[in-house]
Structure formats: structure tokens, C-alpha cells
Amino acid sequence: MTKTPLASLGKQMLSSKQTVRAIACAGAIALSICINSAVAGDPFRNSNPQAIGPNTETAFKTMFQQGNYKQAKTQVQQALSAEPNEPLAYAMAASLSYIEQDLNSMNSYAQKTREVGEKLTKTNPLRGNIYTAAGHFLEGATIIAKEGTAKGAPQAVSKLRVVFQYLDAADKIAPNDPELNLIKGYMDLILATNLPFSNPNEAIQRLEQKASPRYLAYRGMAVGYRDLKKYDRALEFVNKSLAETPNNPEVLYLKAQILFSQSQGNNGNKTLLEEARKNFDAALAKPDQLPRSLVAEIFFQQCRTRNRLDSQSRACDPMRDKIRDADGVWGPAALPPL
């Protein structure tokens, strides 16, 4: 999601399942709740707090602190019923609908995110603009998911232009707002990944200096340094994120990826590989709380790591495919033995 940079971004940014999960990092993940928040109900600001409904807060904690998507689905539905004017809940519901490949529901929740965000601009222009942008972003992702890249890219690119307009409007209101800068920081990371001659340095700087909650800022910085192949720095910040969310399987997976890449730059260092294996194992400790496609992805990399450690020839591809192609949304309670 002859090509302009924006068209290239639109195609690449909105065309894959992994990137739609990144939408939750650029629209919904940035709406998460910090485990040590100083202000109840507002994980972003230590002053001038803004209330978030308790049901929405609980769902965010479950999804982004604990990494338990399955339980979060139930809690998001409770939030939608109890707090119908909170756009964060709709953004979350849209991303969960995508995981389930329920594209009609995804489209409906994306529209509600935008509509509730637009309504919020009358009383809270900052957050209203942020979530109007997130709604347009999710609508663009829905277009690509339903119509494919070739047919849907023009509409998606148009949506992206609108996203940037609303984020710019929010920036004019409060350029140092931690919630806004968390979202913009994650979007900058996506830009750096998908546009030529770009790098994550600006995103890293924004996350380091202005974004909150800190555990999500640290996580984004770790991704940025990983993409720059600065693995020591990436490891530093993923460890800081894990210090606040020690059981989050996606952060454990990120650490495992960093360690694996670090080992390859050190002639297949077995100590680093063993540490990567431990983190892959930890990330898969509760596979039934994660989307099946993500479980398959982590399992495949875990399998490859074990093959390198003990020089075995496990059939990683067919085992991954069996997990990925099975029925149901969520990962299996038990994984194939390695």
C-alpha cells in the first residue's frame, strides 16, 4: 500500500498480513496501556491526562502488554458495548477482524474508527485527528485486503494522503504529545522499511525523545536498530521493553530474531543461537493465544534455529505449513515436537 514514492508505499505498506498487523502498530498498538502508567486511564501523559474507558483499557493491556489476542477479542467486544464513543476500541476490533479474515467486519470497524474520531475532533481535536487518521489507514488496508494490490492501490494511496493530513493537523495542535509521537514513530518505521533511500533514524529519534508509553517506544526503537543491523543497540532496547512486559510473546519473538541475526554476523555463534532458541521457545509458550499465522512464522524460525544448533535436518517447511493451513483463527494448544 511510472510509481511515485507514495504509490510505492501504498502498495507495499498495505499488501501483506504482516503489514496489516503493523497497522495495529501505527494505529492501534500506539493506543496501548503502559503497565506502570502514572495516570490511571491515560498511559501516555503524566500531565493533562485524558480518560480512557476501563473496558478499553483492559482490552489494550491484554492485547499489547500480554500479547493475548484471543482473550482480547472478548474484551474488545465488551468495550464496544460499554464505551461506544471510544475510537480506540473500534481500531482494535478492526485489526482483530483482519486476523480472522472477516473483511466485512474489518471494514465496518475501520469506518467506525474514522467516524468516532471525526466526532471526537469537536471536543478533543488532538485525539480526534489522531483516530480519524487511524480510521482512514484501516480503511485503506481493508481496500487492499478485499480488492488486491493492483486494483485497490489507487484508493489506498488516496487514503494515505488523508492519513498524513490528519496527523499533520494533530501535530500542529501538540507536536510533543507522546501519544501522537508514538503513532508517528511507528509510521516512520513503516516508511523506512518500504521507501528506497529511507532509514529508521528519524523514527528512532522520535520514539526516544517524545513517545510514550516507554515500553512501546523501546520496542519500536529495537525494530529500528534491527533494521539498521545495529544488533547490540536493538538488543538493548528490546530488553528494556521486556523489563516492563516480560511475558509478551511478540517482544520475546523480536528478541529471538535479533539474537539470531546477531549470531549470523558472528560466524553462527552458538551461544547467541542458544539464547535465540530460548526466546523462540518462550514466545511459543502459549500458542493458542496468538493468531495461527504468527505461530507458524515463529515456529518456522524456531525450527531453523534448532537445526543450526544441532546440525539436524528437521522438515521445518511442512511443519510450518501444517500449522498455518489448519482450521481456526488461533494457534494450536500443542505444537509439533522438535
Short mmCIF file of C-alpha atoms in Angstrom, two decimals:
data_model
loop_
_atom_site.label_atom_id
_atom_site.label_comp_id
_atom_site.label_asym_id
_atom_site.label_seq_id
_atom_site.Cartn_x
_atom_site.Cartn_y
_atom_site.Cartn_z
CA MET A 1 0.00 0.00 0.00
CA THR A 2 5.81 5.16 -13.57
CA LYS A 3 5.37 4.73 -9.38
CA THR A 4 5.57 7.73 -7.11
CA PRO A 5 7.10 7.14 -3.63
CA LEU A 6 3.60 7.39 -2.15
CA ALA A 7 2.24 4.84 -4.60
CA SER A 8 5.12 2.53 -3.80
CA LEU A 9 4.42 2.97 -0.12
CA GLY A 10 0.72 2.30 -0.63
CA LYS A 11 1.37 -0.94 -2.47
CA GLN A 12 3.95 -2.29 -0.07
CA MET A 13 2.52 -0.95 3.13
CA LEU A 14 -0.97 -2.36 2.73
CA SER A 15 -0.48 -5.61 0.85
CA SER A 16 0.65 -8.19 3.40
CA LYS A 17 -0.74 -9.76 6.54
CA GLN A 18 2.36 -8.77 8.47
CA THR A 19 1.91 -5.15 7.45
CA VAL A 20 -1.73 -5.07 8.46
CA ARG A 21 -0.52 -6.18 11.88
CA ALA A 22 1.82 -3.20 11.58
CA ILE A 23 -1.27 -1.05 11.18
CA ALA A 24 -2.02 -2.03 14.73
CA CYS A 25 1.47 -0.72 15.46
CA ALA A 26 0.81 2.52 13.67
CA GLY A 27 -2.81 2.95 14.63
CA ALA A 28 -3.87 0.57 17.35
CA ILE A 29 -0.64 -0.54 19.04
CA ALA A 30 0.08 3.05 19.77
CA LEU A 31 -3.15 3.10 21.73
CA SER A 32 -1.84 0.63 24.28
CA ILE A 33 -1.69 0.81 28.05
CA CYS A 34 1.60 1.08 29.93
CA ILE A 35 1.96 -1.36 32.78
CA ASN A 36 3.42 1.31 35.08
CA SER A 37 1.30 4.23 33.91
CA ALA A 38 1.48 7.16 36.30
CA VAL A 39 -2.05 8.28 35.46
CA ALA A 40 -4.91 5.80 35.60
CA GLY A 41 -6.68 5.64 32.26
CA ASP A 42 -4.03 7.58 30.31
CA PRO A 43 -0.87 5.60 29.53
CA PHE A 44 0.70 8.42 27.52
CA ARG A 45 0.67 11.60 29.59
CA ASN A 46 1.91 12.43 33.07
CA SER A 47 0.11 15.76 32.94
CA ASN A 48 -3.24 16.78 31.48
CA PRO A 49 -4.48 13.16 31.43
CA GLN A 50 -7.30 12.11 29.16
CA ALA A 51 -9.70 9.40 30.24
CA ILE A 52 -9.89 6.03 28.52
CA GLY A 53 -12.75 3.71 29.44
CA PRO A 54 -11.90 0.82 31.80
CA ASN A 55 -13.10 -1.86 29.38
CA THR A 56 -10.97 -0.46 26.58
CA GLU A 57 -8.02 -0.19 28.95
CA THR A 58 -8.37 -3.83 29.96
CA ALA A 59 -8.52 -4.96 26.33
CA PHE A 60 -5.39 -2.97 25.48
CA LYS A 61 -3.48 -4.45 28.38
CA THR A 62 -4.44 -7.94 27.31
CA MET A 63 -3.56 -7.45 23.65
CA PHE A 64 -0.44 -5.30 23.84
CA GLN A 65 1.08 -5.97 27.26
CA GLN A 66 0.26 -9.66 27.49
CA GLY A 67 0.09 -10.43 23.76
CA ASN A 68 -3.07 -12.46 24.29
CA TYR A 69 -5.09 -11.80 21.14
CA LYS A 70 -7.70 -14.47 21.83
CA GLN A 71 -8.75 -13.06 25.19
CA ALA A 72 -8.52 -9.51 23.88
CA LYS A 73 -11.21 -10.28 21.29
CA THR A 74 -13.80 -10.88 24.03
CA GLN A 75 -12.68 -7.82 25.96
CA VAL A 76 -12.82 -5.58 22.89
CA GLN A 77 -16.44 -6.58 22.33
CA GLN A 78 -17.20 -5.65 25.94
CA ALA A 79 -15.50 -2.29 25.39
CA LEU A 80 -17.55 -1.61 22.26
CA SER A 81 -20.75 -2.23 24.20
CA ALA A 82 -19.81 -0.25 27.31
CA GLU A 83 -17.81 2.56 25.68
CA PRO A 84 -19.25 3.18 22.20
CA ASN A 85 -17.67 6.64 21.86
CA GLU A 86 -14.08 5.46 22.31
CA PRO A 87 -12.37 5.14 18.89
CA LEU A 88 -9.53 3.00 20.22
CA ALA A 89 -11.87 0.08 20.73
CA TYR A 90 -13.02 0.19 17.10
CA ALA A 91 -9.44 0.34 15.81
CA MET A 92 -8.65 -2.74 17.83
CA ALA A 93 -11.75 -4.55 16.63
CA ALA A 94 -10.76 -3.81 13.01
CA SER A 95 -7.30 -5.32 13.43
CA LEU A 96 -8.74 -8.40 15.16
CA SER A 97 -11.26 -8.82 12.34
CA TYR A 98 -8.41 -8.84 9.85
CA ILE A 99 -6.70 -11.61 11.79
CA GLU A 100 -9.91 -13.62 11.43
CA GLN A 101 -10.12 -12.68 7.73
CA ASP A 102 -13.57 -11.21 8.37
CA LEU A 103 -13.07 -8.33 5.94
CA ASN A 104 -16.64 -7.06 6.10
CA SER A 105 -16.36 -6.59 9.85
CA MET A 106 -12.91 -5.07 9.41
CA ASN A 107 -14.34 -2.51 7.02
CA SER A 108 -17.22 -1.72 9.38
CA TYR A 109 -14.91 -1.22 12.37
CA ALA A 110 -12.48 0.86 10.30
CA GLN A 111 -15.34 3.16 9.31
CA LYS A 112 -16.47 3.43 12.93
CA THR A 113 -12.92 4.30 13.99
CA ARG A 114 -12.94 7.16 11.49
CA GLU A 115 -16.48 8.30 12.30
CA VAL A 116 -15.97 8.32 16.05
CA GLY A 117 -12.62 10.05 15.55
CA GLU A 118 -14.29 12.73 13.43
CA LYS A 119 -16.92 13.24 16.11
CA LEU A 120 -14.22 13.49 18.77
CA THR A 121 -12.49 16.37 16.95
CA LYS A 122 -15.29 18.67 18.15
CA THR A 123 -14.38 18.18 21.81
CA ASN A 124 -10.81 16.88 21.60
CA PRO A 125 -9.14 17.97 18.34
CA LEU A 126 -5.83 16.27 19.14
CA ARG A 127 -7.15 12.75 19.72
CA GLY A 128 -9.91 13.22 17.18
CA ASN A 129 -7.38 13.92 14.43
CA ILE A 130 -5.19 11.01 15.54
CA TYR A 131 -8.00 8.49 15.35
CA THR A 132 -9.54 9.91 12.21
CA ALA A 133 -6.13 9.24 10.65
CA ALA A 134 -6.10 5.72 12.10
CA GLY A 135 -9.57 5.06 10.69
CA HIS A 136 -8.54 6.14 7.18
CA PHE A 137 -5.43 3.95 7.50
CA LEU A 138 -7.51 0.92 8.37
CA GLU A 139 -9.96 1.64 5.57
CA GLY A 140 -7.06 1.69 3.12
CA ALA A 141 -5.87 -1.65 4.44
CA THR A 142 -9.36 -3.08 4.01
CA ILE A 143 -9.47 -1.95 0.38
CA ILE A 144 -6.20 -3.75 -0.39
CA ALA A 145 -7.27 -6.86 1.53
CA LYS A 146 -10.58 -7.11 -0.34
CA GLU A 147 -9.57 -5.98 -3.83
CA GLY A 148 -5.89 -6.83 -4.07
CA THR A 149 -2.94 -4.56 -4.64
CA ALA A 150 -3.36 -3.87 -8.36
CA LYS A 151 -7.00 -2.84 -8.13
CA GLY A 152 -7.02 -1.34 -4.66
CA ALA A 153 -3.73 0.62 -4.65
CA PRO A 154 -5.11 3.90 -6.09
CA GLN A 155 -7.82 4.12 -3.41
CA ALA A 156 -5.36 3.08 -0.71
CA VAL A 157 -2.86 5.74 -1.77
CA SER A 158 -5.64 8.33 -1.63
CA LYS A 159 -6.39 7.19 1.91
CA LEU A 160 -2.73 7.52 2.87
CA ARG A 161 -2.69 11.15 1.77
CA VAL A 162 -5.64 11.81 4.07
CA VAL A 163 -3.92 9.96 6.93
CA PHE A 164 -0.94 12.29 6.70
CA GLN A 165 -3.20 15.35 6.57
CA TYR A 166 -4.90 14.44 9.85
CA LEU A 167 -1.63 13.55 11.55
CA ASP A 168 -0.22 16.90 10.45
CA ALA A 169 -3.28 18.61 11.94
CA ALA A 170 -2.67 16.82 15.23
CA ASP A 171 1.00 17.79 15.10
CA LYS A 172 0.06 21.47 14.82
CA ILE A 173 -2.02 21.16 17.99
CA ALA A 174 0.54 19.35 20.17
CA PRO A 175 3.84 18.49 18.42
CA ASN A 176 5.31 16.96 21.57
CA ASP A 177 2.31 14.86 22.53
CA PRO A 178 3.54 11.36 23.49
CA GLU A 179 0.55 9.51 22.03
CA LEU A 180 0.84 11.29 18.68
CA ASN A 181 4.60 10.72 18.53
CA LEU A 182 4.23 7.03 19.31
CA ILE A 183 1.90 6.63 16.31
CA LYS A 184 4.05 8.80 14.04
CA GLY A 185 7.17 6.97 15.18
CA TYR A 186 5.73 3.61 14.17
CA MET A 187 4.53 5.03 10.86
CA ASP A 188 8.03 6.39 10.23
CA LEU A 189 9.36 2.86 10.78
CA ILE A 190 7.00 1.53 8.10
CA LEU A 191 8.07 4.30 5.73
CA ALA A 192 11.72 3.47 6.31
CA THR A 193 11.07 -0.20 5.55
CA ASN A 194 9.15 0.42 2.33
CA LEU A 195 10.64 3.51 0.70
CA PRO A 196 14.04 3.48 -1.05
CA PHE A 197 16.82 5.61 0.44
CA SER A 198 14.99 5.81 3.75
CA ASN A 199 16.22 4.67 7.14
CA PRO A 200 14.70 4.40 10.62
CA ASN A 201 16.87 7.07 12.29
CA GLU A 202 14.14 9.71 12.38
CA ALA A 203 11.65 7.23 13.79
CA ILE A 204 14.12 6.09 16.45
CA GLN A 205 14.77 9.69 17.45
CA ARG A 206 11.06 10.48 17.68
CA LEU A 207 10.35 7.40 19.78
CA GLU A 208 13.31 8.05 22.06
CA GLN A 209 12.60 11.72 22.70
CA LYS A 210 8.82 12.14 22.58
CA ALA A 211 6.87 8.88 22.63
CA SER A 212 5.15 7.10 25.47
CA PRO A 213 4.37 4.57 26.95
CA ARG A 214 8.04 3.75 27.12
CA TYR A 215 7.80 0.00 26.66
CA LEU A 216 6.21 0.54 23.23
CA ALA A 217 8.76 3.21 22.37
CA TYR A 218 11.56 0.81 23.32
CA ARG A 219 10.00 -1.91 21.19
CA GLY A 220 9.86 0.38 18.17
CA MET A 221 13.45 1.51 18.71
CA ALA A 222 14.54 -2.13 18.83
CA VAL A 223 12.85 -2.71 15.46
CA GLY A 224 14.56 0.33 14.01
CA TYR A 225 18.02 -0.67 15.18
CA ARG A 226 17.39 -4.22 13.97
CA ASP A 227 16.62 -2.88 10.51
CA LEU A 228 19.82 -0.82 10.64
CA LYS A 229 21.67 -4.04 11.59
CA LYS A 230 22.83 -2.40 14.81
CA TYR A 231 22.07 -5.52 16.80
CA ASP A 232 23.74 -4.51 20.07
CA ARG A 233 21.53 -1.43 20.26
CA ALA A 234 18.48 -3.40 19.17
CA LEU A 235 19.11 -5.90 21.96
CA GLU A 236 19.50 -3.09 24.48
CA PHE A 237 16.07 -1.68 23.73
CA VAL A 238 14.21 -4.95 23.33
CA ASN A 239 15.49 -5.87 26.79
CA LYS A 240 14.14 -2.57 28.13
CA SER A 241 10.75 -3.39 26.61
CA LEU A 242 10.83 -6.89 28.11
CA ALA A 243 11.66 -5.45 31.53
CA GLU A 244 8.15 -3.94 31.50
CA THR A 245 6.33 -6.67 29.54
CA PRO A 246 8.31 -9.84 30.32
CA ASN A 247 5.71 -12.32 29.05
CA ASN A 248 4.72 -10.64 25.80
CA PRO A 249 5.30 -13.31 23.12
CA GLU A 250 5.76 -10.82 20.29
CA VAL A 251 8.53 -8.97 22.15
CA LEU A 252 10.17 -12.30 23.00
CA TYR A 253 9.95 -13.16 19.30
CA LEU A 254 11.58 -9.84 18.39
CA LYS A 255 14.43 -10.55 20.79
CA ALA A 256 14.88 -14.02 19.29
CA GLN A 257 15.05 -12.53 15.80
CA ILE A 258 17.69 -10.01 16.88
CA LEU A 259 19.82 -12.69 18.55
CA PHE A 260 19.56 -14.95 15.51
CA SER A 261 20.68 -12.14 13.19
CA GLN A 262 23.46 -11.22 15.60
CA SER A 263 24.71 -14.81 15.56
CA GLN A 264 24.90 -14.82 11.76
CA GLY A 265 27.23 -11.84 11.89
CA ASN A 266 29.42 -13.76 14.32
CA ASN A 267 30.01 -16.90 12.26
CA GLY A 268 26.96 -18.68 13.63
CA ASN A 269 27.92 -18.08 17.27
CA LYS A 270 26.33 -20.97 19.19
CA THR A 271 25.92 -19.01 22.41
CA LEU A 272 23.81 -16.42 20.63
CA LEU A 273 21.88 -19.13 18.79
CA GLU A 274 21.11 -20.90 22.04
CA GLU A 275 19.84 -17.66 23.54
CA ALA A 276 17.72 -17.11 20.43
CA ARG A 277 16.30 -20.62 20.80
CA LYS A 278 15.28 -19.93 24.39
CA ASN A 279 13.42 -16.81 23.31
CA PHE A 280 11.69 -18.56 20.41
CA ASP A 281 10.60 -21.24 22.88
CA ALA A 282 9.32 -18.60 25.32
CA ALA A 283 7.42 -16.83 22.54
CA LEU A 284 5.60 -20.11 21.79
CA ALA A 285 4.81 -20.97 25.41
CA LYS A 286 1.09 -20.25 24.87
CA PRO A 287 0.46 -20.66 21.14
CA ASP A 288 -3.32 -20.75 21.47
CA GLN A 289 -3.41 -17.05 22.46
CA LEU A 290 -1.77 -15.94 19.19
CA PRO A 291 -3.00 -15.82 15.59
CA ARG A 292 -2.29 -19.10 13.82
CA SER A 293 -0.27 -17.40 11.06
CA LEU A 294 2.04 -15.78 13.61
CA VAL A 295 2.51 -19.07 15.46
CA ALA A 296 3.51 -20.74 12.18
CA GLU A 297 6.02 -17.97 11.49
CA ILE A 298 7.64 -18.18 14.94
CA PHE A 299 7.68 -22.00 14.84
CA PHE A 300 9.46 -21.99 11.48
CA GLN A 301 12.25 -19.75 12.77
CA GLN A 302 12.49 -21.76 15.98
CA CYS A 303 12.90 -24.92 13.88
CA ARG A 304 15.62 -23.37 11.72
CA THR A 305 17.49 -22.24 14.81
CA ARG A 306 17.44 -25.75 16.28
CA ASN A 307 18.72 -27.19 13.01
CA ARG A 308 21.70 -24.86 13.15
CA LEU A 309 22.39 -25.66 16.78
CA ASP A 310 22.45 -29.45 16.48
CA SER A 311 23.11 -29.86 12.73
CA GLN A 312 19.85 -31.74 12.24
CA SER A 313 17.59 -31.64 9.17
CA ARG A 314 14.14 -31.14 10.61
CA ALA A 315 11.48 -30.57 7.96
CA CYS A 316 10.64 -27.03 9.04
CA ASP A 317 8.62 -26.03 5.97
CA PRO A 318 5.93 -28.74 6.05
CA MET A 319 5.53 -28.44 9.82
CA ARG A 320 5.06 -24.69 9.47
CA ASP A 321 2.56 -25.18 6.66
CA LYS A 322 0.56 -27.67 8.69
CA ILE A 323 0.19 -25.12 11.49
CA ARG A 324 -0.57 -22.26 9.13
CA ASP A 325 -3.13 -24.11 6.99
CA ALA A 326 -5.13 -25.78 9.78
CA ASP A 327 -8.66 -24.68 10.59
CA GLY A 328 -9.38 -21.92 13.06
CA VAL A 329 -8.03 -18.46 13.82
CA TRP A 330 -5.79 -19.20 16.78
CA GLY A 331 -2.68 -21.29 17.19
CA PRO A 332 -2.93 -24.90 18.35
CA ALA A 333 -2.61 -25.71 22.03
CA ALA A 334 0.22 -28.15 21.21
CA LEU A 335 2.92 -27.77 18.57
CA PRO A 336 4.79 -30.47 16.60
CA PRO A 337 7.75 -31.86 18.55
CA LEU A 338 11.19 -30.68 17.52
#
